Amino acid sequence: MGECRVCTGPVNEFFDFGRQPLSDAFVRKEDFASEFFFRLAVGVCGSCSMVQLMNEVPREHMFHEDYPYLSSGSAVMRAHFERTAERFLATELNKPDPFIVELGCNDGAMLKAVADAGVRHLGVEPSGGVAQVAEAKGVRVRKTFFEESTALEVRAADGRADVIFAANTLCHIPYIGSVLRGVDTLLAPDGVFVFEDPYFAEIVRRTSFDQIYDEHFYFFTAQSVRAMAARHGFELVDVEPLPVHGGEIRYTLARAGSRRPTEAARELLREEVDAGLADLDTLRGFAARVEDIRDGLMSLLRDVRGQGGTVVGYGATAKSCTVTNYCGIGPELVPYVCDSTPAKQGRFMPGSHIPVREPAAFADPYPDYALLFAWNHAEEIMAKETAFKDAGGRWILYVPDVHVT
Ligand code: SAH
Ligand code: TMP
Ligand code: ZN
């Protein structure tokens, strides 16, 4: 049993993936012997219902100069963040001299539109390489981890923020109490803290167990977010389901009593009580389905290979690290994975050591099957790879179950 990083309550483990490497540590041959491993297991807090990893990886191991993930790697995500910026500009930032801070701004996918509009902004981004890409787009960045001390520095330099935004970042931060104290320090009295992350109810519904990896420390629900917010004087005032990354929720927190919670927030909180997301039965069911998916995927891949068929991976996602290492998929089953991210190409996938190649390698020649690791971008990818299907190729998916299309 662990101790909850939010409320110090007892955390009950419900799934153990065993020894796992760092999901975004794309390695060179000379790094194979020194790869970092830890025990990846997930549990739920018996007091505040926050779902969280049982073990924490030191943040400098994950987020550094060579962090390879680029938010702008997907056209759908670029459009999503442009729309997000436009919405903020038209609503919360529609006042004299507004100021927005983004935690984990990455390559500036969201803040670029804010910078282009001439609105005061700051990205806080510890991964130097991606922060530099944002700076090249005209985005102002502070290259550090956001926590309580950062908030004091930013407030002293720039004043309070009308909006603090974080996409796919808050769930990456085990020391979340320090972040919420920082938000309290930095946010204007009538400001909002808006964050969007994979929704645990969707992970259970789709059995998308590959959302569980080193960087994803927390798996939020409206219930657990509300309890966490209350500990810091905040209230959950709005929720918005988002279709991106396999199903997310955008949560809006405001200082308690400063805004009226929307009907959507109240409704989701009610729904979750009935869904029993934190119940042991629900979590045992999830665990059993994860094992079934592993067995089904492995027998499919072995059958295809046994009959002389070829399989190539599509999208060297962080999520794929859990799939390959938990299921035991190596280069003998999937000889390479294609990915559009320059920093991943020419390297090897963590743990499994499957080579990563450029997208052009996919058609050279087309394999019989493509294992879609980037299933959350399925629509975008299948639309651009129609020639693969026309040539007789088939996609293998494992979310929400193992199937071929
Ligand atoms: N917001 C982007 C990037 C998500 S990846 C998107 O949605 O696509 C997570 C990002 O959070 C990484 O760029 C990582 O460097 C950053 N990060 C990790 N810990 C952080 C912290 N304490 N403060 C700010 N950013 C952090
Ligand atoms: P993500 O699921 O964490 O966003 O990662 C998606 C990965 O897939 C990322 O490494 C970029 C890659 N990718 C492609 O190779 N081609 C594509 O068309 C898209 C959308 C993503
Ligand atoms: Zn707790």
Short mmCIF file of C-alpha atoms and ligand atoms in Angstrom, two decimals:
data_model
loop_
_atom_site.label_atom_id
_atom_site.label_comp_id
_atom_site.label_asym_id
_atom_site.label_seq_id
_atom_site.Cartn_x
_atom_site.Cartn_y
_atom_site.Cartn_z
CA MET A 1 0.00 0.00 0.00
CA GLY A 2 1.25 3.50 -0.83
CA GLU A 3 0.56 6.96 0.49
CA CYS A 4 -1.59 9.31 -1.59
CA ARG A 5 0.42 12.20 -3.04
CA VAL A 6 -2.65 14.42 -2.72
CA CYS A 7 -4.14 13.64 0.72
CA THR A 8 -1.72 11.09 2.38
CA GLY A 9 -4.56 8.52 2.45
CA PRO A 10 -3.97 4.80 1.69
CA VAL A 11 -3.41 3.93 -1.99
CA ASN A 12 -4.59 0.45 -3.00
CA GLU A 13 -2.74 -1.00 -5.97
CA PHE A 14 -4.94 -2.48 -8.72
CA PHE A 15 -2.49 -3.22 -11.53
CA ASP A 16 1.22 -4.00 -11.77
CA PHE A 17 2.92 -3.74 -15.19
CA GLY A 18 6.23 -4.86 -13.72
CA ARG A 19 9.63 -3.48 -14.62
CA GLN A 20 9.27 -0.69 -17.21
CA PRO A 21 11.64 1.82 -18.84
CA LEU A 22 11.06 5.56 -19.37
CA SER A 23 8.45 5.98 -22.10
CA ASP A 24 10.12 8.87 -23.93
CA ALA A 25 13.72 7.72 -23.52
CA PHE A 26 14.45 6.76 -27.14
CA VAL A 27 17.84 5.13 -26.84
CA ARG A 28 20.96 4.61 -28.94
CA LYS A 29 22.74 1.23 -29.04
CA GLU A 30 25.36 2.52 -26.61
CA ASP A 31 22.61 3.36 -24.08
CA PHE A 32 21.12 -0.18 -23.98
CA ALA A 33 23.18 -1.28 -20.97
CA SER A 34 22.39 1.79 -18.87
CA GLU A 35 18.62 2.12 -19.41
CA PHE A 36 16.58 3.25 -16.39
CA PHE A 37 13.83 0.91 -15.16
CA PHE A 38 11.23 1.20 -12.42
CA ARG A 39 8.16 -0.71 -11.24
CA LEU A 40 5.09 0.64 -13.03
CA ALA A 41 2.01 0.00 -10.90
CA VAL A 42 -1.19 1.95 -10.42
CA GLY A 43 -3.54 2.32 -7.45
CA VAL A 44 -6.48 4.30 -6.12
CA CYS A 45 -6.63 6.36 -2.92
CA GLY A 46 -9.17 5.02 -0.44
CA SER A 47 -9.74 8.54 0.93
CA CYS A 48 -9.86 11.01 -1.99
CA SER A 49 -10.26 8.48 -4.89
CA MET A 50 -7.28 9.88 -6.83
CA VAL A 51 -5.85 7.23 -9.18
CA GLN A 52 -2.07 7.42 -9.24
CA LEU A 53 1.17 5.55 -9.84
CA MET A 54 2.65 3.65 -6.90
CA ASN A 55 6.19 4.84 -7.72
CA GLU A 56 7.56 8.16 -8.86
CA VAL A 57 10.37 8.66 -11.39
CA PRO A 58 12.70 11.64 -10.67
CA ARG A 59 11.49 14.46 -12.93
CA GLU A 60 14.95 15.22 -14.40
CA HIS A 61 15.02 11.67 -15.85
CA MET A 62 11.94 12.45 -17.94
CA PHE A 63 11.96 16.18 -18.75
CA HIS A 64 15.28 17.55 -20.00
CA GLU A 65 17.07 19.03 -23.03
CA ASP A 66 16.36 15.94 -25.17
CA TYR A 67 12.67 15.40 -24.31
CA PRO A 68 11.44 14.36 -27.77
CA TYR A 69 7.65 14.90 -27.72
CA LEU A 70 6.32 17.74 -29.88
CA SER A 71 2.71 18.87 -29.39
CA SER A 72 2.55 20.13 -32.98
CA GLY A 73 3.26 16.66 -34.43
CA SER A 74 -0.46 16.20 -35.13
CA ALA A 75 -2.55 18.51 -37.34
CA VAL A 76 -5.60 17.72 -35.20
CA MET A 77 -3.75 18.78 -32.02
CA ARG A 78 -2.46 21.96 -33.71
CA ALA A 79 -6.04 22.90 -34.58
CA HIS A 80 -7.25 21.94 -31.10
CA PHE A 81 -4.76 24.27 -29.42
CA GLU A 82 -5.42 27.11 -31.87
CA ARG A 83 -9.11 26.87 -31.01
CA THR A 84 -8.22 26.80 -27.31
CA ALA A 85 -6.19 30.00 -27.65
CA GLU A 86 -8.98 31.71 -29.62
CA ARG A 87 -11.49 30.78 -26.92
CA PHE A 88 -9.30 32.23 -24.14
CA LEU A 89 -8.68 35.39 -26.16
CA ALA A 90 -12.42 35.89 -26.66
CA THR A 91 -13.44 35.15 -23.06
CA GLU A 92 -11.09 35.23 -20.03
CA LEU A 93 -8.48 37.38 -21.78
CA ASN A 94 -10.94 39.89 -23.19
CA LYS A 95 -10.01 42.67 -20.71
CA PRO A 96 -7.31 45.37 -20.37
CA ASP A 97 -3.73 44.00 -20.27
CA PRO A 98 -4.61 40.33 -19.70
CA PHE A 99 -1.94 37.76 -18.78
CA ILE A 100 -1.95 33.98 -19.39
CA VAL A 101 0.54 31.42 -18.10
CA GLU A 102 0.82 27.95 -19.60
CA LEU A 103 2.45 25.10 -17.69
CA GLY A 104 4.16 22.64 -20.05
CA CYS A 105 3.80 24.83 -23.15
CA ASN A 106 6.05 22.41 -25.05
CA ASP A 107 6.65 23.68 -28.63
CA GLY A 108 4.18 26.57 -28.27
CA ALA A 109 1.23 24.86 -29.99
CA MET A 110 -1.23 26.87 -27.85
CA LEU A 111 0.73 30.02 -26.92
CA LYS A 112 1.81 30.86 -30.47
CA ALA A 113 -1.69 32.15 -31.28
CA VAL A 114 -1.66 34.18 -28.03
CA ALA A 115 1.73 35.66 -28.91
CA ASP A 116 0.53 36.43 -32.45
CA ALA A 117 -2.44 38.31 -30.92
CA GLY A 118 0.03 40.45 -28.96
CA VAL A 119 -1.34 39.28 -25.58
CA ARG A 120 0.92 39.04 -22.52
CA HIS A 121 1.83 35.41 -21.87
CA LEU A 122 4.44 33.10 -20.39
CA GLY A 123 5.15 29.43 -20.96
CA VAL A 124 6.79 27.49 -18.14
CA GLU A 125 8.57 24.54 -19.73
CA PRO A 126 11.46 22.54 -18.21
CA SER A 127 12.35 20.61 -21.38
CA GLY A 128 14.91 22.89 -23.04
CA GLY A 129 14.77 21.50 -26.58
CA VAL A 130 11.01 21.85 -27.02
CA ALA A 131 11.03 25.22 -25.20
CA GLN A 132 13.48 26.48 -27.81
CA VAL A 133 11.06 25.49 -30.58
CA ALA A 134 8.39 27.59 -28.83
CA GLU A 135 10.75 30.55 -28.51
CA ALA A 136 11.48 30.38 -32.23
CA LYS A 137 7.73 30.95 -32.78
CA GLY A 138 7.81 34.15 -30.71
CA VAL A 139 6.57 32.58 -27.46
CA ARG A 140 8.03 33.83 -24.17
CA VAL A 141 9.27 30.87 -22.10
CA ARG A 142 10.76 30.34 -18.65
CA LYS A 143 12.78 27.11 -18.86
CA THR A 144 12.02 25.52 -15.53
CA PHE A 145 9.59 23.24 -13.68
CA PHE A 146 6.49 24.98 -12.36
CA GLU A 147 6.04 24.63 -8.60
CA GLU A 148 5.37 26.96 -5.67
CA SER A 149 8.71 28.80 -5.88
CA THR A 150 8.31 29.38 -9.64
CA ALA A 151 4.93 31.01 -9.03
CA LEU A 152 6.47 33.49 -6.60
CA GLU A 153 9.15 34.41 -9.15
CA VAL A 154 6.66 34.82 -11.98
CA ARG A 155 4.30 36.92 -9.84
CA ALA A 156 7.18 39.20 -8.81
CA ALA A 157 8.24 39.67 -12.44
CA ASP A 158 4.90 39.75 -14.28
CA GLY A 159 2.07 40.10 -11.76
CA ARG A 160 -0.92 37.81 -11.38
CA ALA A 161 -2.38 35.72 -14.19
CA ASP A 162 -5.96 35.81 -15.43
CA VAL A 163 -5.63 32.28 -16.78
CA ILE A 164 -3.29 29.46 -15.88
CA PHE A 165 -3.55 26.66 -18.42
CA ALA A 166 -2.01 23.19 -18.56
CA ALA A 167 -2.66 20.54 -21.22
CA ASN A 168 -1.43 17.00 -20.61
CA THR A 169 0.92 18.39 -17.99
CA LEU A 170 -0.79 18.50 -14.58
CA CYS A 171 -1.21 14.71 -14.67
CA HIS A 172 2.59 14.52 -15.17
CA ILE A 173 3.38 16.20 -11.83
CA PRO A 174 3.50 14.04 -8.66
CA TYR A 175 4.23 17.13 -6.47
CA ILE A 176 0.79 18.47 -7.35
CA GLY A 177 0.27 20.13 -3.95
CA SER A 178 3.18 22.47 -4.69
CA VAL A 179 1.65 23.25 -8.10
CA LEU A 180 -1.74 24.11 -6.58
CA ARG A 181 -0.09 26.32 -3.96
CA GLY A 182 1.73 27.96 -6.88
CA VAL A 183 -1.55 28.46 -8.72
CA ASP A 184 -2.97 30.06 -5.55
CA THR A 185 0.05 32.38 -5.46
CA LEU A 186 -0.04 33.36 -9.11
CA LEU A 187 -3.72 33.45 -10.06
CA ALA A 188 -5.70 36.72 -9.99
CA PRO A 189 -8.62 36.72 -7.49
CA ASP A 190 -11.15 36.14 -10.28
CA GLY A 191 -8.82 34.06 -12.48
CA VAL A 192 -9.23 30.46 -13.63
CA PHE A 193 -6.96 27.43 -13.63
CA VAL A 194 -7.85 25.32 -16.66
CA PHE A 195 -6.28 21.93 -17.30
CA GLU A 196 -7.03 19.02 -19.62
CA ASP A 197 -5.84 15.46 -19.20
CA PRO A 198 -6.88 11.90 -20.09
CA TYR A 199 -10.12 11.04 -18.27
CA PHE A 200 -9.92 7.96 -16.08
CA ALA A 201 -13.53 6.99 -16.89
CA GLU A 202 -12.54 6.79 -20.59
CA ILE A 203 -9.44 4.76 -19.77
CA VAL A 204 -11.64 2.24 -17.94
CA ARG A 205 -14.34 2.32 -20.62
CA ARG A 206 -11.85 1.76 -23.48
CA THR A 207 -9.41 -0.33 -21.44
CA SER A 208 -6.73 2.03 -22.78
CA PHE A 209 -4.14 0.71 -20.35
CA ASP A 210 -1.35 2.21 -22.46
CA GLN A 211 -2.24 5.62 -20.98
CA ILE A 212 -0.43 4.31 -17.91
CA TYR A 213 3.31 5.07 -18.09
CA ASP A 214 6.01 6.93 -16.14
CA GLU A 215 4.97 10.46 -17.16
CA HIS A 216 1.25 9.96 -16.48
CA PHE A 217 1.35 9.99 -12.69
CA TYR A 218 -2.32 10.90 -12.07
CA PHE A 219 -5.54 9.76 -13.74
CA PHE A 220 -8.18 12.35 -12.92
CA THR A 221 -11.92 12.16 -12.42
CA ALA A 222 -14.23 15.07 -11.60
CA GLN A 223 -14.58 13.58 -8.09
CA SER A 224 -10.85 13.38 -7.38
CA VAL A 225 -10.23 16.80 -8.94
CA ARG A 226 -12.96 18.36 -6.82
CA ALA A 227 -11.50 16.88 -3.62
CA MET A 228 -7.98 18.02 -4.55
CA ALA A 229 -9.16 21.54 -5.44
CA ALA A 230 -11.00 21.90 -2.14
CA ARG A 231 -7.79 21.25 -0.18
CA HIS A 232 -6.35 24.42 -1.76
CA GLY A 233 -9.39 26.71 -1.58
CA PHE A 234 -10.48 26.06 -5.17
CA GLU A 235 -13.71 24.75 -6.61
CA LEU A 236 -14.42 22.72 -9.74
CA VAL A 237 -16.66 25.11 -11.68
CA ASP A 238 -16.74 23.59 -15.16
CA VAL A 239 -15.92 20.44 -17.11
CA GLU A 240 -15.75 19.91 -20.84
CA PRO A 241 -15.26 16.51 -22.47
CA LEU A 242 -12.65 16.62 -25.26
CA PRO A 243 -12.27 14.02 -28.02
CA VAL A 244 -8.44 14.32 -28.18
CA HIS A 245 -5.90 11.78 -26.89
CA GLY A 246 -8.50 9.05 -26.44
CA GLY A 247 -10.96 11.07 -24.35
CA GLU A 248 -10.06 13.87 -21.99
CA ILE A 249 -11.79 16.31 -19.66
CA ARG A 250 -10.96 20.01 -19.54
CA TYR A 251 -11.44 21.03 -15.89
CA THR A 252 -11.87 24.65 -14.80
CA LEU A 253 -11.03 25.59 -11.19
CA ALA A 254 -11.79 28.96 -9.63
CA ARG A 255 -11.37 30.28 -6.11
CA ALA A 256 -14.13 28.82 -3.93
CA GLY A 257 -17.26 30.96 -4.14
CA SER A 258 -15.96 33.16 -6.97
CA ARG A 259 -17.93 31.48 -9.79
CA ARG A 260 -21.07 29.44 -10.02
CA PRO A 261 -20.44 25.79 -10.98
CA THR A 262 -22.02 24.87 -14.31
CA GLU A 263 -24.68 22.23 -14.72
CA ALA A 264 -22.12 20.18 -16.72
CA ALA A 265 -19.81 20.02 -13.68
CA ARG A 266 -22.62 19.02 -11.33
CA GLU A 267 -23.89 16.41 -13.79
CA LEU A 268 -20.49 14.76 -14.29
CA LEU A 269 -19.94 14.56 -10.54
CA ARG A 270 -23.32 12.80 -10.19
CA GLU A 271 -22.58 10.46 -13.10
CA GLU A 272 -19.30 9.37 -11.56
CA VAL A 273 -20.96 8.38 -8.28
CA ASP A 274 -23.18 5.96 -10.22
CA ALA A 275 -20.27 4.69 -12.36
CA GLY A 276 -18.32 3.46 -9.31
CA LEU A 277 -14.98 4.31 -10.92
CA ALA A 278 -13.00 3.85 -7.71
CA ASP A 279 -14.75 0.59 -6.73
CA LEU A 280 -12.61 -2.51 -6.46
CA ASP A 281 -14.98 -4.45 -8.74
CA THR A 282 -14.61 -1.85 -11.51
CA LEU A 283 -10.83 -1.88 -11.19
CA ARG A 284 -10.61 -5.69 -11.06
CA GLY A 285 -12.68 -5.81 -14.26
CA PHE A 286 -10.28 -3.35 -15.88
CA ALA A 287 -7.28 -5.45 -14.79
CA ALA A 288 -8.79 -8.63 -16.24
CA ARG A 289 -9.50 -6.90 -19.57
CA VAL A 290 -5.91 -5.62 -19.75
CA GLU A 291 -4.61 -9.19 -19.47
CA ASP A 292 -7.06 -10.37 -22.14
CA ILE A 293 -5.88 -7.65 -24.52
CA ARG A 294 -2.25 -8.60 -23.94
CA ASP A 295 -3.00 -12.28 -24.66
CA GLY A 296 -5.15 -11.48 -27.70
CA LEU A 297 -2.61 -9.10 -29.22
CA MET A 298 0.30 -11.47 -28.70
CA SER A 299 -1.49 -14.41 -30.29
CA LEU A 300 -2.56 -12.26 -33.25
CA LEU A 301 1.00 -10.99 -33.82
CA ARG A 302 2.46 -14.50 -33.50
CA ASP A 303 -0.14 -15.92 -35.91
CA VAL A 304 0.59 -13.22 -38.50
CA ARG A 305 4.34 -13.78 -38.22
CA GLY A 306 3.89 -17.57 -38.18
CA GLN A 307 2.11 -17.31 -41.53
CA GLY A 308 4.90 -15.21 -42.98
CA GLY A 309 3.07 -11.87 -42.72
CA THR A 310 4.84 -8.60 -41.92
CA VAL A 311 3.89 -6.08 -39.23
CA VAL A 312 5.19 -2.54 -38.80
CA GLY A 313 4.41 -0.24 -35.87
CA TYR A 314 2.85 3.18 -36.56
CA GLY A 315 3.61 6.01 -34.08
CA ALA A 316 6.38 5.60 -31.49
CA THR A 317 4.10 7.00 -28.79
CA ALA A 318 4.96 7.14 -25.12
CA LYS A 319 1.92 4.89 -24.70
CA SER A 320 3.49 2.23 -26.93
CA CYS A 321 6.25 1.80 -24.36
CA THR A 322 3.77 0.20 -21.95
CA VAL A 323 2.30 -1.98 -24.70
CA THR A 324 5.59 -3.33 -26.05
CA ASN A 325 7.22 -3.88 -22.66
CA TYR A 326 4.19 -5.25 -20.83
CA CYS A 327 3.13 -7.56 -23.69
CA GLY A 328 6.68 -8.55 -24.67
CA ILE A 329 6.71 -7.21 -28.25
CA GLY A 330 10.21 -6.90 -29.70
CA PRO A 331 11.84 -6.53 -33.15
CA GLU A 332 11.20 -10.23 -33.90
CA LEU A 333 7.45 -9.46 -34.10
CA VAL A 334 7.57 -5.77 -35.13
CA PRO A 335 10.88 -5.04 -36.91
CA TYR A 336 10.43 -1.26 -36.85
CA VAL A 337 8.08 1.60 -35.98
CA CYS A 338 7.54 4.67 -38.18
CA ASP A 339 7.23 8.07 -36.53
CA SER A 340 7.25 11.67 -37.75
CA THR A 341 9.22 13.04 -34.76
CA PRO A 342 12.81 13.85 -35.79
CA ALA A 343 14.22 13.25 -32.27
CA LYS A 344 12.80 9.70 -32.20
CA GLN A 345 14.02 8.62 -35.67
CA GLY A 346 17.24 6.61 -35.84
CA ARG A 347 16.83 5.67 -32.18
CA PHE A 348 15.37 2.57 -30.53
CA MET A 349 12.18 2.26 -28.53
CA PRO A 350 12.76 2.13 -24.77
CA GLY A 351 13.09 -1.40 -23.37
CA SER A 352 11.88 -3.25 -26.49
CA HIS A 353 14.68 -1.78 -28.66
CA ILE A 354 12.52 -1.74 -31.77
CA PRO A 355 14.13 0.70 -34.26
CA VAL A 356 12.26 3.93 -35.04
CA ARG A 357 12.26 5.02 -38.68
CA GLU A 358 10.98 7.98 -40.68
CA PRO A 359 7.38 7.93 -42.05
CA ALA A 360 8.61 7.27 -45.62
CA ALA A 361 9.85 3.83 -44.48
CA PHE A 362 6.20 2.78 -44.04
CA ALA A 363 5.64 2.52 -47.82
CA ASP A 364 9.03 0.95 -48.56
CA PRO A 365 7.46 -1.58 -49.04
CA TYR A 366 4.10 -1.52 -47.23
CA PRO A 367 3.80 -4.25 -44.60
CA ASP A 368 0.82 -6.63 -44.53
CA TYR A 369 -0.27 -5.15 -41.18
CA ALA A 370 0.33 -1.90 -39.33
CA LEU A 371 0.09 -1.94 -35.54
CA LEU A 372 -1.41 1.45 -34.73
CA PHE A 373 0.31 2.55 -31.52
CA ALA A 374 -0.92 6.13 -32.14
CA TRP A 375 -4.56 4.96 -31.99
CA ASN A 376 -5.60 8.31 -30.50
CA HIS A 377 -4.70 9.89 -33.86
CA ALA A 378 -6.40 7.11 -35.87
CA GLU A 379 -8.64 9.35 -37.95
CA GLU A 380 -5.81 11.70 -38.96
CA ILE A 381 -3.39 8.86 -39.71
CA MET A 382 -5.80 6.61 -41.60
CA ALA A 383 -6.88 9.61 -43.72
CA LYS A 384 -3.29 10.24 -44.78
CA GLU A 385 -2.42 6.55 -45.26
CA THR A 386 -5.31 5.50 -47.52
CA ALA A 387 -2.78 4.11 -50.05
CA PHE A 388 -1.77 1.49 -47.47
CA LYS A 389 -5.32 0.11 -47.30
CA ASP A 390 -5.70 0.41 -51.08
CA ALA A 391 -2.58 -1.77 -51.40
CA GLY A 392 -4.29 -4.44 -49.26
CA GLY A 393 -2.80 -3.42 -45.89
CA ARG A 394 -4.73 -3.90 -42.64
CA TRP A 395 -4.58 -1.96 -39.37
CA ILE A 396 -4.23 -3.76 -36.05
CA LEU A 397 -5.75 -1.96 -33.06
CA TYR A 398 -5.90 -2.98 -29.40
CA VAL A 399 -8.20 -0.24 -28.06
CA PRO A 400 -10.92 -0.86 -26.93
CA ASP A 401 -10.14 -4.48 -27.87
CA VAL A 402 -7.88 -6.36 -30.26
CA HIS A 403 -9.22 -6.03 -33.79
CA VAL A 404 -8.14 -5.74 -37.42
CA THR A 405 -9.66 -3.23 -39.83
N1 SAH B 1 0.98 20.86 -23.36
C1 SAH B 1 1.55 20.04 -24.41
C2 SAH B 1 2.71 19.16 -23.90
C3 SAH B 1 2.34 17.98 -23.07
S1 SAH B 1 3.76 16.97 -22.69
C4 SAH B 1 0.49 19.20 -25.06
O1 SAH B 1 -0.60 19.04 -24.53
O2 SAH B 1 0.78 18.66 -26.13
C5 SAH B 1 4.05 17.44 -21.02
C6 SAH B 1 4.93 18.66 -20.92
O3 SAH B 1 4.98 19.06 -19.54
C7 SAH B 1 6.38 18.42 -21.35
O4 SAH B 1 6.72 19.35 -22.34
C8 SAH B 1 7.17 18.59 -20.04
O5 SAH B 1 8.46 19.10 -20.25
C9 SAH B 1 6.28 19.53 -19.25
N2 SAH B 1 6.43 19.50 -17.77
C10 SAH B 1 6.72 18.45 -16.97
N3 SAH B 1 6.76 18.85 -15.69
C11 SAH B 1 6.46 20.17 -15.66
C12 SAH B 1 6.35 21.16 -14.63
N4 SAH B 1 6.53 20.88 -13.34
N5 SAH B 1 6.05 22.42 -14.99
C13 SAH B 1 5.82 22.76 -16.30
N6 SAH B 1 5.93 21.87 -17.31
C14 SAH B 1 6.24 20.60 -16.99
P1 TMP B 2 0.90 11.04 -28.84
O1 TMP B 2 -0.13 9.95 -28.97
O2 TMP B 2 1.53 11.06 -27.48
O3 TMP B 2 0.38 12.38 -29.28
O4 TMP B 2 2.09 10.66 -29.82
C1 TMP B 2 1.88 10.52 -31.20
C2 TMP B 2 3.15 10.03 -31.87
O5 TMP B 2 2.83 9.59 -33.18
C3 TMP B 2 4.21 11.09 -31.99
O6 TMP B 2 5.49 10.52 -31.77
C4 TMP B 2 4.08 11.58 -33.42
C5 TMP B 2 3.58 10.33 -34.13
N1 TMP B 2 2.73 10.62 -35.28
C6 TMP B 2 3.13 10.19 -36.55
O7 TMP B 2 4.18 9.57 -36.69
N2 TMP B 2 2.33 10.48 -37.62
C7 TMP B 2 1.16 11.16 -37.49
O8 TMP B 2 0.46 11.39 -38.47
C8 TMP B 2 0.73 11.58 -36.16
C9 TMP B 2 -0.55 12.31 -35.97
C10 TMP B 2 1.56 11.29 -35.10
ZN ZN B 3 -5.92 10.71 -1.53
#
